[in-house]
PDB file of C-alpha atoms in Angstrom:
ATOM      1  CA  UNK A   1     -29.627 -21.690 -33.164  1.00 51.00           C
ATOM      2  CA  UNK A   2     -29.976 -18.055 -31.701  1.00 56.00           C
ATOM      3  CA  UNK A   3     -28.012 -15.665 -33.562  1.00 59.00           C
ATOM      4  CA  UNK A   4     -25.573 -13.302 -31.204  1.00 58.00           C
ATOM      5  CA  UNK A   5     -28.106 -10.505 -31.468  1.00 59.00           C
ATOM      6  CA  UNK A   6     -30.833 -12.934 -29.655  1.00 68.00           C
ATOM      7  CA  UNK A   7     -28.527 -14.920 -27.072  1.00 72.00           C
ATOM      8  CA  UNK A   8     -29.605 -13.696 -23.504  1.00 81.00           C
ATOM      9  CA  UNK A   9     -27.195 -13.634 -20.739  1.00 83.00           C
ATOM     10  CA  UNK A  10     -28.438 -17.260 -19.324  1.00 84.00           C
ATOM     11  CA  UNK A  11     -26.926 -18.626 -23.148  1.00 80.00           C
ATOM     12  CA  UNK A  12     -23.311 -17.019 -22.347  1.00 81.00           C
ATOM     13  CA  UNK A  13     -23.487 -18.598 -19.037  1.00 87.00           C
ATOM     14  CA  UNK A  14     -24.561 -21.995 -20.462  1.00 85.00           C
ATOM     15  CA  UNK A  15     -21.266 -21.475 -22.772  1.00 85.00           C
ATOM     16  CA  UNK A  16     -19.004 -21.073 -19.134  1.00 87.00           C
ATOM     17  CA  UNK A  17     -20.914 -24.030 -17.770  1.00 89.00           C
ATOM     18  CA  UNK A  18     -20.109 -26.341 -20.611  1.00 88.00           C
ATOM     19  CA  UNK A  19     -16.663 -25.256 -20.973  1.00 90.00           C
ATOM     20  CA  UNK A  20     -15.739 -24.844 -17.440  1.00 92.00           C
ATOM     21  CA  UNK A  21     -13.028 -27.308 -17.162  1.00 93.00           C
ATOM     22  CA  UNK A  22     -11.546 -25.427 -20.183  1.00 91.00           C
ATOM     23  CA  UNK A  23     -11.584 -22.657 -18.180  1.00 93.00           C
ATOM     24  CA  UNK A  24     -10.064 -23.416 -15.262  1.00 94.00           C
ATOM     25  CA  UNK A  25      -7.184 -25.447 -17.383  1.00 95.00           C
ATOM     26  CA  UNK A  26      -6.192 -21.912 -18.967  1.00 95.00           C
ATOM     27  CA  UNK A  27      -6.342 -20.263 -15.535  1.00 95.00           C
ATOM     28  CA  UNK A  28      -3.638 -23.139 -13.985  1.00 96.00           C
ATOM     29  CA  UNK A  29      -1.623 -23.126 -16.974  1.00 96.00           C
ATOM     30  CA  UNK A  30      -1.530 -19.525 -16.896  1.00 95.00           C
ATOM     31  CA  UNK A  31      -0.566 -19.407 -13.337  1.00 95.00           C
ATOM     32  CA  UNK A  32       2.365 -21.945 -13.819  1.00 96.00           C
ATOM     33  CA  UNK A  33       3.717 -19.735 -16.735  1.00 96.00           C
ATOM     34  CA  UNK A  34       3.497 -16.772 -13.846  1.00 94.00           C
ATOM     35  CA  UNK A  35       5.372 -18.670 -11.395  1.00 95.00           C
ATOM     36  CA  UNK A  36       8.354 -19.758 -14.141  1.00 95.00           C
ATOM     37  CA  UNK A  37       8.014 -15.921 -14.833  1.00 94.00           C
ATOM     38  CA  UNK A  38       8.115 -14.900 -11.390  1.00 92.00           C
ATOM     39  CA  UNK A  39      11.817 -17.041 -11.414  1.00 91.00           C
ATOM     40  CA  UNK A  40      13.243 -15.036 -14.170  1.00 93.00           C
ATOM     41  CA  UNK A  41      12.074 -11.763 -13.151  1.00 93.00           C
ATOM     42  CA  UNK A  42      14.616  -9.513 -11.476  1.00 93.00           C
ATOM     43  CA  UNK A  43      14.180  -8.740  -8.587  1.00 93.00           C
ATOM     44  CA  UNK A  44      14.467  -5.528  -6.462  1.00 94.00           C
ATOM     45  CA  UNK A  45      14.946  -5.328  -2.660  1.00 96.00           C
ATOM     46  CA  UNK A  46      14.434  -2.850   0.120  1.00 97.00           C
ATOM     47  CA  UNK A  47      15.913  -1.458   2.975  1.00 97.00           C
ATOM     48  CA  UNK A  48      15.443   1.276   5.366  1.00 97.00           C
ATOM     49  CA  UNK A  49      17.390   3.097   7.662  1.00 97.00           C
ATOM     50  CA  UNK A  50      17.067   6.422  10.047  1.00 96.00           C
ATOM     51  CA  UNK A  51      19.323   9.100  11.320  1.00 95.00           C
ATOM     52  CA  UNK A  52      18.822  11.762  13.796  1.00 91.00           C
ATOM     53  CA  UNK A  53      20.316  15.268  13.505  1.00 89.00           C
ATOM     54  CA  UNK A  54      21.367  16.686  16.578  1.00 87.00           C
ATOM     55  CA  UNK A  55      23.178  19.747  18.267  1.00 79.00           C
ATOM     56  CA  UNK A  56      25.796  19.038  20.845  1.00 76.00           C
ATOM     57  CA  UNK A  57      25.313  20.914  24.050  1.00 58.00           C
ATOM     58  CA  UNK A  58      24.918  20.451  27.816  1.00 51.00           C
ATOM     59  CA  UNK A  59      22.784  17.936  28.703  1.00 49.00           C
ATOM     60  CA  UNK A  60      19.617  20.055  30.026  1.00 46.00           C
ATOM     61  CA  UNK A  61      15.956  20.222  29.225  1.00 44.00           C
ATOM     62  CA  UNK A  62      16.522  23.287  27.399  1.00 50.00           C
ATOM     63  CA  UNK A  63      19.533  21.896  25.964  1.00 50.00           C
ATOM     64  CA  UNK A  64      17.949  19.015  24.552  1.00 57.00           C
ATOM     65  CA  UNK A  65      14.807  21.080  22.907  1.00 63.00           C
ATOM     66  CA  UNK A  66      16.954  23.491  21.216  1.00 57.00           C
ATOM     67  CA  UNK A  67      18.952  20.998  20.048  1.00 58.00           C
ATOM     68  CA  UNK A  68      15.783  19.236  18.286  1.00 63.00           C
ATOM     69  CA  UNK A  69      14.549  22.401  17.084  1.00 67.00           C
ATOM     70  CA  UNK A  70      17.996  23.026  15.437  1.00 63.00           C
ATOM     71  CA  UNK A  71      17.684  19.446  13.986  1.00 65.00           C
ATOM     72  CA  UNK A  72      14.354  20.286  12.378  1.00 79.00           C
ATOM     73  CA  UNK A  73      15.746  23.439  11.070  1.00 76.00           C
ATOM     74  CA  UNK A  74      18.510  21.170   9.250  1.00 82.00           C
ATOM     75  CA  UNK A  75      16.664  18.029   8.042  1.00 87.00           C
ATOM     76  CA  UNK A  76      16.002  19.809   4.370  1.00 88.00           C
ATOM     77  CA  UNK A  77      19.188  21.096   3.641  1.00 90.00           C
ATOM     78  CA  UNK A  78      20.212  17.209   4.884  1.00 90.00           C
ATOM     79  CA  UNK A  79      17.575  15.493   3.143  1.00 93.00           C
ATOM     80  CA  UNK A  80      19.140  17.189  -0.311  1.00 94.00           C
ATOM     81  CA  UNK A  81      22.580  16.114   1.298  1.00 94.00           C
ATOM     82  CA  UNK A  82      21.973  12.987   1.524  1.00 95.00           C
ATOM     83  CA  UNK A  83      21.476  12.206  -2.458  1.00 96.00           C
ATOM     84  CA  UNK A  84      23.975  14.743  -3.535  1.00 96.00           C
ATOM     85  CA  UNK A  85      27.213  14.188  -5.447  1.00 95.00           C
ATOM     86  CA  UNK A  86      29.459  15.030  -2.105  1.00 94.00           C
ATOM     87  CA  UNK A  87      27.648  11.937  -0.479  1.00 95.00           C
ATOM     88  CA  UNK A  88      26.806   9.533  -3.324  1.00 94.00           C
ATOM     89  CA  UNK A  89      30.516   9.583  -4.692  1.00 93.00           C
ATOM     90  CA  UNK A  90      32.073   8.434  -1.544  1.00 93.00           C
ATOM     91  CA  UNK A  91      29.742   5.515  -1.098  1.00 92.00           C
ATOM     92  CA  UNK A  92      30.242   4.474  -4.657  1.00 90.00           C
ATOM     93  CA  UNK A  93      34.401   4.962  -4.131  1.00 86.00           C
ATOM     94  CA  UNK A  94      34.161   3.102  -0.615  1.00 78.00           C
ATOM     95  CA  UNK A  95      35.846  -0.256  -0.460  1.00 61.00           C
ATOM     96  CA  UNK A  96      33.022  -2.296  -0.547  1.00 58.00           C
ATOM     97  CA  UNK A  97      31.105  -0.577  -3.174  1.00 57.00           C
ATOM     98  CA  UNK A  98      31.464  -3.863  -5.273  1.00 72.00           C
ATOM     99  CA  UNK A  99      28.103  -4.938  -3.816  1.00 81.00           C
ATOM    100  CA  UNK A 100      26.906  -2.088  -5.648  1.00 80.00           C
ATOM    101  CA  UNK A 101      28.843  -2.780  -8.468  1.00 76.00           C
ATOM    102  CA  UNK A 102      32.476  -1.824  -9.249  1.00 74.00           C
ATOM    103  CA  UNK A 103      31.131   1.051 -12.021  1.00 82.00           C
ATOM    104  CA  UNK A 104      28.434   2.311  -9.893  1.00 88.00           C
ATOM    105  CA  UNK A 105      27.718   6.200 -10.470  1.00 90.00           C
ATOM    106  CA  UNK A 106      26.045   8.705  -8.032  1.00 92.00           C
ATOM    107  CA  UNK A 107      23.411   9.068 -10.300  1.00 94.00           C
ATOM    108  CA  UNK A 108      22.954   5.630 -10.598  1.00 93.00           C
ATOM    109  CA  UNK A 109      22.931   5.256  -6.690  1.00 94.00           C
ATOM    110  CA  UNK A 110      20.268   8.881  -6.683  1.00 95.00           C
ATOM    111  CA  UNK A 111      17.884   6.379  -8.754  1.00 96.00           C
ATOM    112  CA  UNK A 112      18.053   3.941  -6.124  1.00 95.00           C
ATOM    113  CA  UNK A 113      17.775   5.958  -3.147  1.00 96.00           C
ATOM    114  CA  UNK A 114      14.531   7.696  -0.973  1.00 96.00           C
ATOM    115  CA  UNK A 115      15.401  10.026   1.798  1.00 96.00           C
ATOM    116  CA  UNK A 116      12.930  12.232   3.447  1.00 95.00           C
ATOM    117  CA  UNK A 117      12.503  13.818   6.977  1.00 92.00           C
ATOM    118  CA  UNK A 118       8.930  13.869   8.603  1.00 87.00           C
ATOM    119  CA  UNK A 119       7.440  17.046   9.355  1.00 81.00           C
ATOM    120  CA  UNK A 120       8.353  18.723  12.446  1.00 78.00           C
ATOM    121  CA  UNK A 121      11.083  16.317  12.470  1.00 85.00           C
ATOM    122  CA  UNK A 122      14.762  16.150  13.134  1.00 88.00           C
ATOM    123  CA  UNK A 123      14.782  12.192  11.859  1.00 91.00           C
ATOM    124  CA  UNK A 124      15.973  10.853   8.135  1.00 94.00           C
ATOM    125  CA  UNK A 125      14.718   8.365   6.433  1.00 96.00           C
ATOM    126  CA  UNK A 126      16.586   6.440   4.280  1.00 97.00           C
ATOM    127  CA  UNK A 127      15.042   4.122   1.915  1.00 97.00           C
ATOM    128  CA  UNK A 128      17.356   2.077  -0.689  1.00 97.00           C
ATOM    129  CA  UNK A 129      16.588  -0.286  -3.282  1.00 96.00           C
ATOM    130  CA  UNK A 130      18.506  -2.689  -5.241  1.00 93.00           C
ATOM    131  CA  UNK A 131      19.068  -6.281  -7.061  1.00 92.00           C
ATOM    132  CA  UNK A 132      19.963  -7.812  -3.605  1.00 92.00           C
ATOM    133  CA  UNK A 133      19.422  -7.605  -0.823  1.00 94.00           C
ATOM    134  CA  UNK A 134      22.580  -6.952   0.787  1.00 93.00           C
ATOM    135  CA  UNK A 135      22.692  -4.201  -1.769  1.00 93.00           C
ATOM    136  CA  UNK A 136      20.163  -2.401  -0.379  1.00 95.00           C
ATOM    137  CA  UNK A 137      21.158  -2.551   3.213  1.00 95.00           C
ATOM    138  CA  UNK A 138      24.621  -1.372   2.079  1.00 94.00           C
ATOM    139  CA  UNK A 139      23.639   1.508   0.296  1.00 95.00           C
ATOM    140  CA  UNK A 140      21.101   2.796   3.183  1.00 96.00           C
ATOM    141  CA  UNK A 141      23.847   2.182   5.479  1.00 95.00           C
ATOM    142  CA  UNK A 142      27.032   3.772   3.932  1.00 94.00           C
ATOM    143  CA  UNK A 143      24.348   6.765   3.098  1.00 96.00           C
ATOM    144  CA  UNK A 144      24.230   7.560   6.718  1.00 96.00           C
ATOM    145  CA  UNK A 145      27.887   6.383   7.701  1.00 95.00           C
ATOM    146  CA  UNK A 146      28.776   9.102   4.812  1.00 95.00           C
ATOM    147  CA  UNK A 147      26.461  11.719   5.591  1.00 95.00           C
ATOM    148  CA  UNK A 148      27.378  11.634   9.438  1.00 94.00           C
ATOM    149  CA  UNK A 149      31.557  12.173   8.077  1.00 94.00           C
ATOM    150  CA  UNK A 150      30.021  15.218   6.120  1.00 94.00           C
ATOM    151  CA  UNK A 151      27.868  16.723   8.185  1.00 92.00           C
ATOM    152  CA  UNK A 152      31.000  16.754  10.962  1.00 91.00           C
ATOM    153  CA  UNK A 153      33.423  18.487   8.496  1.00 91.00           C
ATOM    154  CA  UNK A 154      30.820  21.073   7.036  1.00 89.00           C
ATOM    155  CA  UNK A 155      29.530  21.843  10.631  1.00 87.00           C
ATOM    156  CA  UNK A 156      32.935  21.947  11.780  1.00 84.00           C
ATOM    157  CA  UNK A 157      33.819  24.787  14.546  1.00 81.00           C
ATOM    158  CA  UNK A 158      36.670  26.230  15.965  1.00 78.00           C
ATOM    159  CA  UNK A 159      35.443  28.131  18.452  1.00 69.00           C
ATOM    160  CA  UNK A 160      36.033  28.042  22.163  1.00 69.00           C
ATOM    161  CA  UNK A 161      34.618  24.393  21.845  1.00 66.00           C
ATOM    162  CA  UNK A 162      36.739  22.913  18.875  1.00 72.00           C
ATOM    163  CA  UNK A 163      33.849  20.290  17.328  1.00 78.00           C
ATOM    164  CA  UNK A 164      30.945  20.114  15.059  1.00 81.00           C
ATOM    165  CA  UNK A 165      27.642  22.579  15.436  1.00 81.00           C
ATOM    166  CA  UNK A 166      25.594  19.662  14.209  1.00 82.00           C
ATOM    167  CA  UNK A 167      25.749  15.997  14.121  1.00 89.00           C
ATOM    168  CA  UNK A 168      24.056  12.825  12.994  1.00 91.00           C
ATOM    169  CA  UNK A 169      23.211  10.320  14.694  1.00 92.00           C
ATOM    170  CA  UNK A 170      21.931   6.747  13.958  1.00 94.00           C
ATOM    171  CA  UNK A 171      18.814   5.508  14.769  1.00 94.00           C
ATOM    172  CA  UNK A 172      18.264   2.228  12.952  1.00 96.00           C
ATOM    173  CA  UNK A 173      20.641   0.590  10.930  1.00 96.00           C
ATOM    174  CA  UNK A 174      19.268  -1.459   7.887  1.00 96.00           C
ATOM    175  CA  UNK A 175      19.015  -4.898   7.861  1.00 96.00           C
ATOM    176  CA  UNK A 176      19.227  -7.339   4.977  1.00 96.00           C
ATOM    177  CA  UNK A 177      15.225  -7.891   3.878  1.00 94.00           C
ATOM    178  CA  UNK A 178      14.437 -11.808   3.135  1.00 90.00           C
ATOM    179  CA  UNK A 179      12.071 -10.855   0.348  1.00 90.00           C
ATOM    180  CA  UNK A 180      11.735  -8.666  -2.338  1.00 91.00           C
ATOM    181  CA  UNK A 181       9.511  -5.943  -2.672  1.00 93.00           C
ATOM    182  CA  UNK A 182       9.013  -6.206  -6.629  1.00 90.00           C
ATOM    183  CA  UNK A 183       7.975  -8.543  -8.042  1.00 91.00           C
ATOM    184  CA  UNK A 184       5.657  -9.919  -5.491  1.00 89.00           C
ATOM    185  CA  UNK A 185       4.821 -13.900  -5.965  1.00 91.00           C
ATOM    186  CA  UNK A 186       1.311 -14.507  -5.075  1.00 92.00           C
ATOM    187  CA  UNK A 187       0.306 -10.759  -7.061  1.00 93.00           C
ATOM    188  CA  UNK A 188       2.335 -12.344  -9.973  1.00 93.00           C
ATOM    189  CA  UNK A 189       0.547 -15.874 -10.456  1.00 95.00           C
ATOM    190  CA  UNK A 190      -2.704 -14.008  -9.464  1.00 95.00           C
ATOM    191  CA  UNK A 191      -2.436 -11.629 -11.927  1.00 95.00           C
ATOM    192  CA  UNK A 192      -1.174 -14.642 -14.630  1.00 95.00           C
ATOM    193  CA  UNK A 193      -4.125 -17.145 -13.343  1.00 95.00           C
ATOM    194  CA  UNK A 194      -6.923 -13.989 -13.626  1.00 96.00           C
ATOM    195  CA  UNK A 195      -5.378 -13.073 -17.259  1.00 96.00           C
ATOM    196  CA  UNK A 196      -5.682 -16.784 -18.286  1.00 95.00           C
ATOM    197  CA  UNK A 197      -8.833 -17.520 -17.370  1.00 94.00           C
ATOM    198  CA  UNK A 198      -9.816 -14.198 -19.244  1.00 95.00           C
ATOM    199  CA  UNK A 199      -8.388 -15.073 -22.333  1.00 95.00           C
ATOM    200  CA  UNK A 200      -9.958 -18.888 -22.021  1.00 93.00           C
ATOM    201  CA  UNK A 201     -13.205 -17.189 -21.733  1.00 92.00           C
ATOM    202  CA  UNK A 202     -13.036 -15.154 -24.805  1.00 92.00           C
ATOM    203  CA  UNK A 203     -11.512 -17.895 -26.670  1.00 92.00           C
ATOM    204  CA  UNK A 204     -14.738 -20.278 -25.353  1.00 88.00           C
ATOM    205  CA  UNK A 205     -17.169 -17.374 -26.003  1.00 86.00           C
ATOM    206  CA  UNK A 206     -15.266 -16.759 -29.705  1.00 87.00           C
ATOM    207  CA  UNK A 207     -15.447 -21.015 -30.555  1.00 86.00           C
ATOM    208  CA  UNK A 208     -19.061 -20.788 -29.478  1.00 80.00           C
ATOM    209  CA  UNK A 209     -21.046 -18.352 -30.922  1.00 79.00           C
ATOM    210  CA  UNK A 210     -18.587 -19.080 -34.042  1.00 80.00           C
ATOM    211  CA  UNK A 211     -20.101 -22.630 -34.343  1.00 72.00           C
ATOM    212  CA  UNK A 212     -22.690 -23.964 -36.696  1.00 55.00           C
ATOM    213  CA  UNK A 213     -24.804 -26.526 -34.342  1.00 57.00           C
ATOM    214  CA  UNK A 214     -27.462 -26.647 -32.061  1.00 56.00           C
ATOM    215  CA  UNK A 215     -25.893 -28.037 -28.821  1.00 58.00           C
ATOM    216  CA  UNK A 216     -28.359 -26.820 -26.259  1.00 57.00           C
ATOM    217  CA  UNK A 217     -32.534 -27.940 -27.680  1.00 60.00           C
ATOM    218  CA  UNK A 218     -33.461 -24.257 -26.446  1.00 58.00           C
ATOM    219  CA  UNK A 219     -31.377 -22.708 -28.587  1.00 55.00           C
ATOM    220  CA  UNK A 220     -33.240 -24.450 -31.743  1.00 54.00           C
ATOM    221  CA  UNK A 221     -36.439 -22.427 -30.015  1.00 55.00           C
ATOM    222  CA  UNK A 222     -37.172 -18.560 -30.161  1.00 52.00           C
ATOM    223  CA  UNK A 223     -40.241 -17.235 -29.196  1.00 53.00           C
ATOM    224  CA  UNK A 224     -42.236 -14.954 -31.810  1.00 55.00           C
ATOM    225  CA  UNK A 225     -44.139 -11.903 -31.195  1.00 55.00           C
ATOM    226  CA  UNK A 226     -47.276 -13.203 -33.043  1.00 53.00           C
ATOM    227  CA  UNK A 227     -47.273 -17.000 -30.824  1.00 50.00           C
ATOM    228  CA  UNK A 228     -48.472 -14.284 -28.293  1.00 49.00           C
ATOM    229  CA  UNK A 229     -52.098 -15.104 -27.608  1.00 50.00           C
ATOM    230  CA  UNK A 230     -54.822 -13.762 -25.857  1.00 53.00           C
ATOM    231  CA  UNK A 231     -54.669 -14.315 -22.058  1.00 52.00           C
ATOM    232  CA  UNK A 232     -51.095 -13.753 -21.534  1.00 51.00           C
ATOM    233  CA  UNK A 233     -50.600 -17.844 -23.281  1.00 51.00           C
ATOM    234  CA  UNK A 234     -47.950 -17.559 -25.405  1.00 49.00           C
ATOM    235  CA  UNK A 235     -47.114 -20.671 -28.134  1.00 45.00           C
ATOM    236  CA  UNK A 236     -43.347 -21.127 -29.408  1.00 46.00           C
ATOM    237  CA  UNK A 237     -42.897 -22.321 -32.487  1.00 45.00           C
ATOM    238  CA  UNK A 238     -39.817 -23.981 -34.406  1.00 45.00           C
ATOM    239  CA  UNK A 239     -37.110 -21.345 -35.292  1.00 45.00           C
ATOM    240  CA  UNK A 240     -37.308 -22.663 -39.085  1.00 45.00           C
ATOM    241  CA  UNK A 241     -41.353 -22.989 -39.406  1.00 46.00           C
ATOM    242  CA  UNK A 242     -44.548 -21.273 -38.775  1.00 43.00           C
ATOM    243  CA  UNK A 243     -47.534 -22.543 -36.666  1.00 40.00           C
TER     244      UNK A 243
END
């Protein structure tokens, strides 16, 4: 039988061959441990919302550009807004915060939360996350419904025109997503089935070359440098004998 330092790659695959039904047992066992795994996993969901900042005015053409350029000029200082205590603790003290959980802090609802503004942009995105669904279209929602009371009292003027300099506006409210984001089924059973058949390989590889009989005849044949003849004729001899 070859020793490990004389197997060629055509032996190893020999090994698969012979074993294949081994194989593909550990990759469908491994799979259906994924999928119970997949079950008790929990889960998280996603939602996304948008906002648009604007400045009230007179409806004109100029109007309406200044008023995105002033929207542009806000988005940053809104984007930190958005995920600040001022926000964050209202939504978690609003009355149906419970979805979010009754002891739900700002910084717990910061973790959960994604809110940036495109470049040259006067829109906010809000991204939210959480164990359900309907907790993460909550959260993106009361964001904005927050961040629009907010933005009206800080922007607040009481000039000849009582009423806010700036205001937001929504664009999209979030829905409730059907499916979570994390952790995704097929990538979890793939990723079970691949690391099964993996370890079934090594254990196949491990019982084989571990074993003490000949099961394929070549193996009980390895050629010799000296049953090299003249002419490019080569003789193989017995592992355990001479010519």
């Amino acid at each position: 039988m070859r020793s490990p330092s004389t197997r060629r790659p055509a032996d190893y695959l020999a090994m698969v061959r012979r074993n294949l039904v081994v194989l593909v047992a550990s990759a469908i066992a491994a799979a259906a441990v994924g999928v119970g795994a997949y079950t008790l996993m929990p889960k998280t969901f996603e939602a996304h919302s948008s906002a648009l900042i604007i400045a009230p005015g007179p409806a004109s053409v100029g109007a309406e550009r200044a008023s995105d350029l002033a929207g542009q000029l806000r988005s940053a200082s809104y984007v930190q807004l958005a995920v600040s205590d001022q926000v964050l603790s209202r939504v978690a003290r609003a009355g149906a915060a419970g979805v979010l959980g009754d002891t739900v802090t700002p910084d717990e609802l910061r973790d959960l939360l994604t809110v940036t503004s495109p470049l040259d942009s006067a829109v906010l995105d809000v991204v939210a996350t959480g164990p359900t669904g309907e907790a993460a279209a909550h959260l993106a929602n009361a964001v904005v419904d927050v961040l629009r009371v907010l933005v009206t009292e800080l922007e607040w003027s009481d000039g000849p025109v009582a009423g806010p300099l700036h205001e937001i506006d929504v664009i999209d409210v979030a829905s409730v997503p059907n499916s979570s984001v994390l952790p995704r089924f097929w990538g979890t059973v793939t990723t079970a089935a691949v690391l099964g058949a993996l370890l079934g390989l090594m254990l196949v590889i491990g019982v084989e070359v571990a074993r003490d009989r000949v099961v394929d005849p070549r193996e009980a044949r390895v050629p010799r440098a000296s049953d090299a003849a003249p002419g490019g004729v080569s003789f193989v001899g017995a592992s355990g004998g001479g010519m």
